[in-house]
Rosetta silent file (secondary structure, phi, psi, omega in degrees, C-alpha in Angstrom):
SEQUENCE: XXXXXXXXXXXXXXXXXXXXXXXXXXXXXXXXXXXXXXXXXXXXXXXXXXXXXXXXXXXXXXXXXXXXXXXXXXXXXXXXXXXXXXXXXXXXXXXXXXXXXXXXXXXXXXXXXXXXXXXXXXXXXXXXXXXXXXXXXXXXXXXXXXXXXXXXXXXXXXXXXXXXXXXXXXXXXXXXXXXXXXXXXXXXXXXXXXXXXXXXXXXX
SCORE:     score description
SCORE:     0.000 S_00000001
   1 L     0.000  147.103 -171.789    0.000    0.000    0.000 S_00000001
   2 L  -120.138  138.464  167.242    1.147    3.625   -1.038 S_00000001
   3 E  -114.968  140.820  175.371    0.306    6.687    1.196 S_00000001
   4 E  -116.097  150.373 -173.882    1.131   10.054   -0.067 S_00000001
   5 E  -132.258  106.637 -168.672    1.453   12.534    2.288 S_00000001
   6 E  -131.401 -175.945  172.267    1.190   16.421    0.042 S_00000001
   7 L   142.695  156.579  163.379    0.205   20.316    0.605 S_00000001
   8 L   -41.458 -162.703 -166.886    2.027   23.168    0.273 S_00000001
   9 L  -100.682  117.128  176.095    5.390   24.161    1.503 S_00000001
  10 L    97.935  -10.648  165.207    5.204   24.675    5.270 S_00000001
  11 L   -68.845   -6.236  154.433    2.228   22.675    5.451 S_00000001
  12 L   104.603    6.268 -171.770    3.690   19.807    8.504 S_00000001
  13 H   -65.858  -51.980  156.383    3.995   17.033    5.682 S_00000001
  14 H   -18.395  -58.222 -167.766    7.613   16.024    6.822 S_00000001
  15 H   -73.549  -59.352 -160.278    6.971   16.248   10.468 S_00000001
  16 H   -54.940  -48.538 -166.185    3.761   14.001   10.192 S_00000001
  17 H   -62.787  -74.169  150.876    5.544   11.562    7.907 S_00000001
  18 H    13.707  -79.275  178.880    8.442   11.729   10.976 S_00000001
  19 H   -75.507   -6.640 -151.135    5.862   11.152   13.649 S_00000001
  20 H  -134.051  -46.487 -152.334    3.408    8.882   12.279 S_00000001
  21 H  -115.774   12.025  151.378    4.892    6.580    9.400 S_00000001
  22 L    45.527 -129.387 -169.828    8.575    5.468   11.404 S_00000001
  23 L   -47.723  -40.333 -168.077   10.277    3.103    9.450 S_00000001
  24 L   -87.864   32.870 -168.991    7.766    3.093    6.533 S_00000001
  25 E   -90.761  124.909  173.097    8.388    7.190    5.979 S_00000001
  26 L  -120.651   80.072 -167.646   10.141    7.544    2.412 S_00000001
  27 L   -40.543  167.447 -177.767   11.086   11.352    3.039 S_00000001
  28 L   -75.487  160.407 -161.114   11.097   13.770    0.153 S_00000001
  29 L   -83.516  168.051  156.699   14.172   13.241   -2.056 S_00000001
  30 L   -53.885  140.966  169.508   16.760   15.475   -2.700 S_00000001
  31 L   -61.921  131.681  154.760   16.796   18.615   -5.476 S_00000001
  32 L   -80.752  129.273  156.557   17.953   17.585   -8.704 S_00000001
  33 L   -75.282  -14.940  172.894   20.247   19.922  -10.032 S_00000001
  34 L   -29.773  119.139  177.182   20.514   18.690  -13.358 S_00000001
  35 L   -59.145  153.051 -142.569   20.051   21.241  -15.869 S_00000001
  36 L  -129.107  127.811 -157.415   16.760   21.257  -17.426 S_00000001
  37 L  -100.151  143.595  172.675   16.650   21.659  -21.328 S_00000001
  38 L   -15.182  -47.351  178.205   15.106   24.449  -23.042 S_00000001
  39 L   -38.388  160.874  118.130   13.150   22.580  -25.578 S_00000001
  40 H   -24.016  -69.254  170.042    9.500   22.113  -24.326 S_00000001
  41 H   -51.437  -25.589  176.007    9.282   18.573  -25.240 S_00000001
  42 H   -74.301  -63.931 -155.693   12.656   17.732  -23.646 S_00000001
  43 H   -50.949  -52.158  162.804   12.079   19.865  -20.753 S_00000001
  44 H   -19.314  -47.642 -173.240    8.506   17.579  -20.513 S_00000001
  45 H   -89.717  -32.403  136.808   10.413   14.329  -20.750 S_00000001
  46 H    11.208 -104.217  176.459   12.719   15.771  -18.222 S_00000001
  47 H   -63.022  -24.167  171.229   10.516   16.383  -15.683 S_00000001
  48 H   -69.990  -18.379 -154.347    8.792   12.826  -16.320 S_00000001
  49 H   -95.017  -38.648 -178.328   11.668   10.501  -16.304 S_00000001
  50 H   -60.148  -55.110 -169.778   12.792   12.460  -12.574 S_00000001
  51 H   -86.901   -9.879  158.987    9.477   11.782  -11.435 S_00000001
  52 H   -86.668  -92.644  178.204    9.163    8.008  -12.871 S_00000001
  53 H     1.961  -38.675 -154.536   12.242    7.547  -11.513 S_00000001
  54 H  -110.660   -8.809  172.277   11.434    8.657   -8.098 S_00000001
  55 H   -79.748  -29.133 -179.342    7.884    6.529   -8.230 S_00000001
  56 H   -60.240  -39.341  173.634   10.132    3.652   -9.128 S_00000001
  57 H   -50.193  -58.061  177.492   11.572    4.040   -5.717 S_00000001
  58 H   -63.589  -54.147  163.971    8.445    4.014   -3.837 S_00000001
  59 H   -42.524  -22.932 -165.293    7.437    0.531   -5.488 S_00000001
  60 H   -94.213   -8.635  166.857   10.800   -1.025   -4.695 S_00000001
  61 H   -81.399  -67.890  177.883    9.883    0.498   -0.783 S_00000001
  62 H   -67.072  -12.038  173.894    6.513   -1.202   -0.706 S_00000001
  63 H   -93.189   11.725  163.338    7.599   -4.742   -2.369 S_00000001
  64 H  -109.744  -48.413  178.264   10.157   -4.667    0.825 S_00000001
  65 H  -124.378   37.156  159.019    8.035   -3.609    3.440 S_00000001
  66 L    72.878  -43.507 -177.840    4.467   -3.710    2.188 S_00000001
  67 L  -125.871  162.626 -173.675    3.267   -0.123    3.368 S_00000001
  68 L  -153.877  141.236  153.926    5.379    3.308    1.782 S_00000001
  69 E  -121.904  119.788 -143.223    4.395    6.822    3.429 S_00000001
  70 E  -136.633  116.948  154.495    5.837    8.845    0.753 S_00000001
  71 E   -61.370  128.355  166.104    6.611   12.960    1.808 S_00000001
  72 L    39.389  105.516 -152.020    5.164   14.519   -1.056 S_00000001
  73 L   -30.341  136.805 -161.856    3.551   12.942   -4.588 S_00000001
  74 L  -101.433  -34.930 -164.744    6.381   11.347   -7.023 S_00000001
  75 L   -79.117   85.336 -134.567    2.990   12.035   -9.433 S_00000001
  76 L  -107.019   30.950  167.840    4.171   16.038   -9.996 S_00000001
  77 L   -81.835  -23.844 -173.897    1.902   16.740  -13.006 S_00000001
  78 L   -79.191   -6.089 -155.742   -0.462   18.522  -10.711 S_00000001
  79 H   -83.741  -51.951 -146.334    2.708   21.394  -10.052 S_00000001
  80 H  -113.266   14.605  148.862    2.392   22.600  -14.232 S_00000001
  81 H   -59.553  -62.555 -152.002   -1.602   22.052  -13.407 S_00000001
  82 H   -94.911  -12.590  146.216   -1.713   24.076  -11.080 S_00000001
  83 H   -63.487  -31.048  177.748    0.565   26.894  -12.666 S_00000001
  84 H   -80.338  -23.367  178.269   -1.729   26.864  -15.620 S_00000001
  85 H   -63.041  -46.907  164.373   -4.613   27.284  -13.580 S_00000001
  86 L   -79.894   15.705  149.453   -3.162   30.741  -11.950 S_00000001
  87 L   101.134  -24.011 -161.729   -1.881   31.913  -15.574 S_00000001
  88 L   -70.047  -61.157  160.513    2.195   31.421  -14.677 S_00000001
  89 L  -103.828  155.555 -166.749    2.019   28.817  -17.681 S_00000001
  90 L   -56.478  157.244  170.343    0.349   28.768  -21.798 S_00000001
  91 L   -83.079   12.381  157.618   -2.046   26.172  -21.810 S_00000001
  92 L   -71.647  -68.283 -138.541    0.676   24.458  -24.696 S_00000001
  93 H   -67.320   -9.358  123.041    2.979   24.127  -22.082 S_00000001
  94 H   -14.180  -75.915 -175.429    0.111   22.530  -19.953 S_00000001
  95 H   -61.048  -53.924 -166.860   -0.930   20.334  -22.711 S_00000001
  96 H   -60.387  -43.049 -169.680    2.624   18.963  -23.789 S_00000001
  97 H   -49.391  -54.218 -168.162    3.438   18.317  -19.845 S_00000001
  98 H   -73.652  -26.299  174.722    0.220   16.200  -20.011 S_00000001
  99 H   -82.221  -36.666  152.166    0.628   14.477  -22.885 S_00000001
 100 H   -48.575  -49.577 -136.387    4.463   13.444  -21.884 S_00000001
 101 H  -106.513  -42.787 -161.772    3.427   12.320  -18.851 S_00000001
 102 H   -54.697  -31.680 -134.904   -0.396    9.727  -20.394 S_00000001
 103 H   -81.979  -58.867 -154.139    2.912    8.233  -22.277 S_00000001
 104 H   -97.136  -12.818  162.942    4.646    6.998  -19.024 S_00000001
 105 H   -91.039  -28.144  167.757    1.149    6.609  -17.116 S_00000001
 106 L   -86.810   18.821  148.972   -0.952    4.384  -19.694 S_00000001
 107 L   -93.717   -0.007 -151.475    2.488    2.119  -19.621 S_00000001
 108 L    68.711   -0.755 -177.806    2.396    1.957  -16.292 S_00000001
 109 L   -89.373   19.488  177.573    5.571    3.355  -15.270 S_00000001
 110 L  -167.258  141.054 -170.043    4.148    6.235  -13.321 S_00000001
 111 L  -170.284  162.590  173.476    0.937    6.078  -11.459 S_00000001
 112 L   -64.456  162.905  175.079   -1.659    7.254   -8.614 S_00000001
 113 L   -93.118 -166.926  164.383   -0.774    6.038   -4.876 S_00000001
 114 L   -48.063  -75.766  171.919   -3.372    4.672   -2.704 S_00000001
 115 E  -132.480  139.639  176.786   -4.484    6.934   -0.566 S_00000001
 116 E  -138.417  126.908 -170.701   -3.475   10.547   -0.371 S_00000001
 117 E   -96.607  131.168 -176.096   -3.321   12.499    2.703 S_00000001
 118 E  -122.565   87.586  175.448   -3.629   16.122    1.639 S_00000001
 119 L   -32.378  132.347  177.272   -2.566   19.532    4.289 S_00000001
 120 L  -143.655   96.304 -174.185   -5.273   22.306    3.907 S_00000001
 121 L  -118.994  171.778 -148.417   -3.551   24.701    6.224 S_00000001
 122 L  -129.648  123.924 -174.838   -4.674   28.281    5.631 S_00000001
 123 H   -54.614  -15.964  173.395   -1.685   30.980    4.261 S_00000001
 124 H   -67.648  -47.624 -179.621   -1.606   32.563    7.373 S_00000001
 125 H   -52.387  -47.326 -165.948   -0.236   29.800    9.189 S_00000001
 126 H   -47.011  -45.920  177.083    1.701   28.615    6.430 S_00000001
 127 H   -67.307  -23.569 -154.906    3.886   31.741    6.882 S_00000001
 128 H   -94.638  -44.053  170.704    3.758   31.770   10.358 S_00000001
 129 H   -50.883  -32.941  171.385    5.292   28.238   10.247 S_00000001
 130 H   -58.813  -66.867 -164.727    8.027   29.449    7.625 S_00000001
 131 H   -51.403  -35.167 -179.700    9.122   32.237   10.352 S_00000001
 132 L   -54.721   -4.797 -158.157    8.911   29.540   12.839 S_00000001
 133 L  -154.196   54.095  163.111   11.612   27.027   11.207 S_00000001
 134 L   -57.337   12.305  175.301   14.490   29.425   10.039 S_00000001
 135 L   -76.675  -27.355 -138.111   16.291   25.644    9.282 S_00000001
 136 L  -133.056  129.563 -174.650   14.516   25.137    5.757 S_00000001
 137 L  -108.563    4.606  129.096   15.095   28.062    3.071 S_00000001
 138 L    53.092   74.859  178.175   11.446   26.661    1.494 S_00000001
 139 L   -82.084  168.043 -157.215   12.370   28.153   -2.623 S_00000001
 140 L    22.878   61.019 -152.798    9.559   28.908   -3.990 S_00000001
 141 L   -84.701  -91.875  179.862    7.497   29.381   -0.869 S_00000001
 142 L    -9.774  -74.070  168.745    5.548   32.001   -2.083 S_00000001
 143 H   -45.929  -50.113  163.200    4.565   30.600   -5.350 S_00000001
 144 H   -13.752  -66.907  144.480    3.079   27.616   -3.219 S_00000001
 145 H   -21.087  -78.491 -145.377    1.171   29.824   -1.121 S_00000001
 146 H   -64.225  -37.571 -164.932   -0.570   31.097   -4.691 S_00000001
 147 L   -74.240    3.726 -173.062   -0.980   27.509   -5.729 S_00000001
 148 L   -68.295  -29.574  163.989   -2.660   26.365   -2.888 S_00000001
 149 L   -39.644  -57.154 -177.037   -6.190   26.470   -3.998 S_00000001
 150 L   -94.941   27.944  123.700   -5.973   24.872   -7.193 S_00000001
 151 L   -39.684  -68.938  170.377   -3.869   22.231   -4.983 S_00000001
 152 L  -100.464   16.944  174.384   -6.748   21.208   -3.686 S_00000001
 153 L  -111.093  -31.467  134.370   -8.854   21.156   -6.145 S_00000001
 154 H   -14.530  -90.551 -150.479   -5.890   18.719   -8.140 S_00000001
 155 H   -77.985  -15.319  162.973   -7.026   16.158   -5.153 S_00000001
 156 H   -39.794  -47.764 -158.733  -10.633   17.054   -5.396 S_00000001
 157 H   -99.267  -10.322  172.716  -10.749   15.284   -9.150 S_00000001
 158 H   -72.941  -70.105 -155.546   -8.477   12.251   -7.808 S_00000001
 159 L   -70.716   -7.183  156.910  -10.853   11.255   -4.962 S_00000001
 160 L   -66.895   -3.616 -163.744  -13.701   11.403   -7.737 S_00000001
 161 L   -78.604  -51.298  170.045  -11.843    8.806   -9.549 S_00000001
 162 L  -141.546   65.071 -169.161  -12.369    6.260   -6.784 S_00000001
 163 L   -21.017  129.403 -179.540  -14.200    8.318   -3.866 S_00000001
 164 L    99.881    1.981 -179.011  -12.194    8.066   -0.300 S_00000001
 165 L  -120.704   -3.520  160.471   -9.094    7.588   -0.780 S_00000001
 166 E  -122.639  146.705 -173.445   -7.764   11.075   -0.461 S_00000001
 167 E  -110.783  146.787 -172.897   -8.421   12.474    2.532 S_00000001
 168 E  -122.703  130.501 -154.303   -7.966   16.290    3.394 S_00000001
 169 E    87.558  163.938 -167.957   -5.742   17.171    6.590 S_00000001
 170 L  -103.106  103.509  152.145   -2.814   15.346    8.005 S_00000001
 171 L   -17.334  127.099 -172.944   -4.651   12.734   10.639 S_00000001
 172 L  -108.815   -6.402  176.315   -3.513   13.643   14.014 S_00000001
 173 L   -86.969   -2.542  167.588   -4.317   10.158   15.405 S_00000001
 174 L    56.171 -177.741  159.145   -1.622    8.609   12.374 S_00000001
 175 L     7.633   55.380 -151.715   -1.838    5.835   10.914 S_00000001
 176 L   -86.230 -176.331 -153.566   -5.433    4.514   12.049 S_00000001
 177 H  -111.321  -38.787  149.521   -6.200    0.975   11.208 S_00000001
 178 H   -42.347  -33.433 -163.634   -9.502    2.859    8.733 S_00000001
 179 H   -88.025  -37.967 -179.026   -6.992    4.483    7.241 S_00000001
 180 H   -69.661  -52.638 -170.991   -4.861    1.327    6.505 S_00000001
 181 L   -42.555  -20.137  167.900   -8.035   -0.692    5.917 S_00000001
 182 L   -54.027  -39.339  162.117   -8.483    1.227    2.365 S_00000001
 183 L    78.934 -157.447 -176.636   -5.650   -0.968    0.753 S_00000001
 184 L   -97.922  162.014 -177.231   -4.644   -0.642   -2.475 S_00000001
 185 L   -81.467  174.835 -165.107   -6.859    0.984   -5.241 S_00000001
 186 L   -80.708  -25.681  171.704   -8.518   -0.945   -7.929 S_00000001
 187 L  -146.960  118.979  168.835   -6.427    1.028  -10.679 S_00000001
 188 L   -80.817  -47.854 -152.315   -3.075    2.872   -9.930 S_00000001
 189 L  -145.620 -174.550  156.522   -2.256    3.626  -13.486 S_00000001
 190 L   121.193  156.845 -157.079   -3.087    2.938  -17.545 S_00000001
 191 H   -64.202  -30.476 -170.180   -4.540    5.446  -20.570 S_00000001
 192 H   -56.718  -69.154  173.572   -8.274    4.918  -19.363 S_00000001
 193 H   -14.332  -85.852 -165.996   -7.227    6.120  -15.747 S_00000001
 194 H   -67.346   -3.689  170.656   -5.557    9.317  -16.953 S_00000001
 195 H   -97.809  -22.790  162.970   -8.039   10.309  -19.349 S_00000001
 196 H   -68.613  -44.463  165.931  -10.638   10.166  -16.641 S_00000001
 197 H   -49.875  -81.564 -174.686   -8.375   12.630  -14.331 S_00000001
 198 H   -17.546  -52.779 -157.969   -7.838   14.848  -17.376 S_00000001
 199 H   -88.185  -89.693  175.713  -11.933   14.875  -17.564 S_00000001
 200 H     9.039  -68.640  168.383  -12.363   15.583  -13.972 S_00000001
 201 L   -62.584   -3.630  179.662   -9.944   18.169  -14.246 S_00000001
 202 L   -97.721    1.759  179.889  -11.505   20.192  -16.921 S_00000001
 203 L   -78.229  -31.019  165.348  -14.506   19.803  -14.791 S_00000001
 204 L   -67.946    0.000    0.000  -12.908   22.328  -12.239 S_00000001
C-alpha cells in the first residue's frame, strides 16, 4: 500500500511523515540539479523521467516492506496544473506536460498512490510556520502559497476517480487501522485512468 502525504510548503507534511509513518516514511528526495533543457518537449520528458524515476523508488519500498508513506507525490503533473490554472504557464505548455506524462502513465511506469493524505492549512499559518523554522530556506514558498487552492482542487478530481481515498488534513491520530483498511486501489495507473483525471480536471 502507497500513502502520499502532500500540501504546500510549510504545510507539517515532513513532520507528520516523521511522527506517524517510522520506518515506513520515504522522506522527500533530494533537489535535482541537473540542468533542465530548453526545448519544451525535452524539458517535458525531463521532468517525467525524474518523477518516474522517483515513483520507481516508492514501489521497490513497498515490495520490501508492504506499506510506503511517501513525503510529497512522485505524481508532480499537478505542479504545471496548477501553474496553468493561476496563468504562470500557456495552456501548450500545460498540454505537452500532459501528454508526456499519459505516455509513461498508460504504460504503467508512473501512477496514482493509494491513498493521499492532503494539508489544507490556511496561508496565514503557512507563513507563520516558515518564520517559525528558520532551518529550511522553502524556494519557492511564495509561489506555493498562490498555488494552494488549485492544490486542492488537483485532489478534489483524484478522490472522484475512486471516492475516499484522499483524505484532506494530516490525521492527528496517524496511521489509524480505517486508514490502513483502504488498501490498495482498484487502478493505480493505464490510458483509461488518466483520461478520466484529465476529464475531472476540466470539470474544475
Amino acid at each position: 500500500m502507497i500513502i502520499v502525504v502532500e500540501g504546500p510548503s510549510g504545510a507539517g507534511k515532513t513532520t507528520w511523515c516523521r511522527t506517524h509513518a517510522g520506518a515506513n516514511a520515504l522522506l522527500e528526495a533530494l533537489p535535482d540539479h541537473a540542468t533542465v533543457p530548453t526545448e519544451p518537449h525535452a524539458a517535458a520528458r525531463f521532468w517525467v523521467e525524474r518523477n518516474v524515476a522517483r515513483w520507481q523508488e516508492v514501489l521497490a519500498r513497498e515490495a520490501r516492506d508492504d506499506l510506503v508513506v511517501v513525503d510529497t507525490d512522485p505524481f508532480k503533473l499537478h505542479f504545471v496544473w496548477t501553474l496553468f490554472r493561476t496563468g504562470e504557464v500557456s495552456e501548450a505548455e500545460w498540454t505537452i506536460q500532459r501528454d508526456v506524462t499519459r505516455e509513461a502513465f498508460g504504460s504503467g511506469r508512473y501512477a496514482l498512490a493509494d491513498v493521499f493524505l492532503v494539508s489544507d492549512v490556511d496561508d496565514a499559518t503557512l507563513r507563520a510556520r516558515r518564520e517559525s523554522d528558520p532551518s529550511r530556506t522553502r524556494s519557492n514558498f511564495e509561489r506555493h502559497v498562490l498555488l494552494r487552492d488549485s492544490l486542492l482542487r488537483w485532489y478534489s478530481a483524484i478522490d472522484r476517480l475512486e471516492p475516499g481515498r484522499v483524505v484532506f488534513g494530516l490525521p492527528t491520530a496517524g496511521l489509524t487501522p480505517d486508514l490502513l483498511a483502504k488498501g490498495k486501489r482498484a487502478r493505480r495507473s493505464g490510458p483509461e485512468l488518466f483520461d478520466e483525471l484529465v476529464k475531472e480536471l476540466a470539470a474544475v
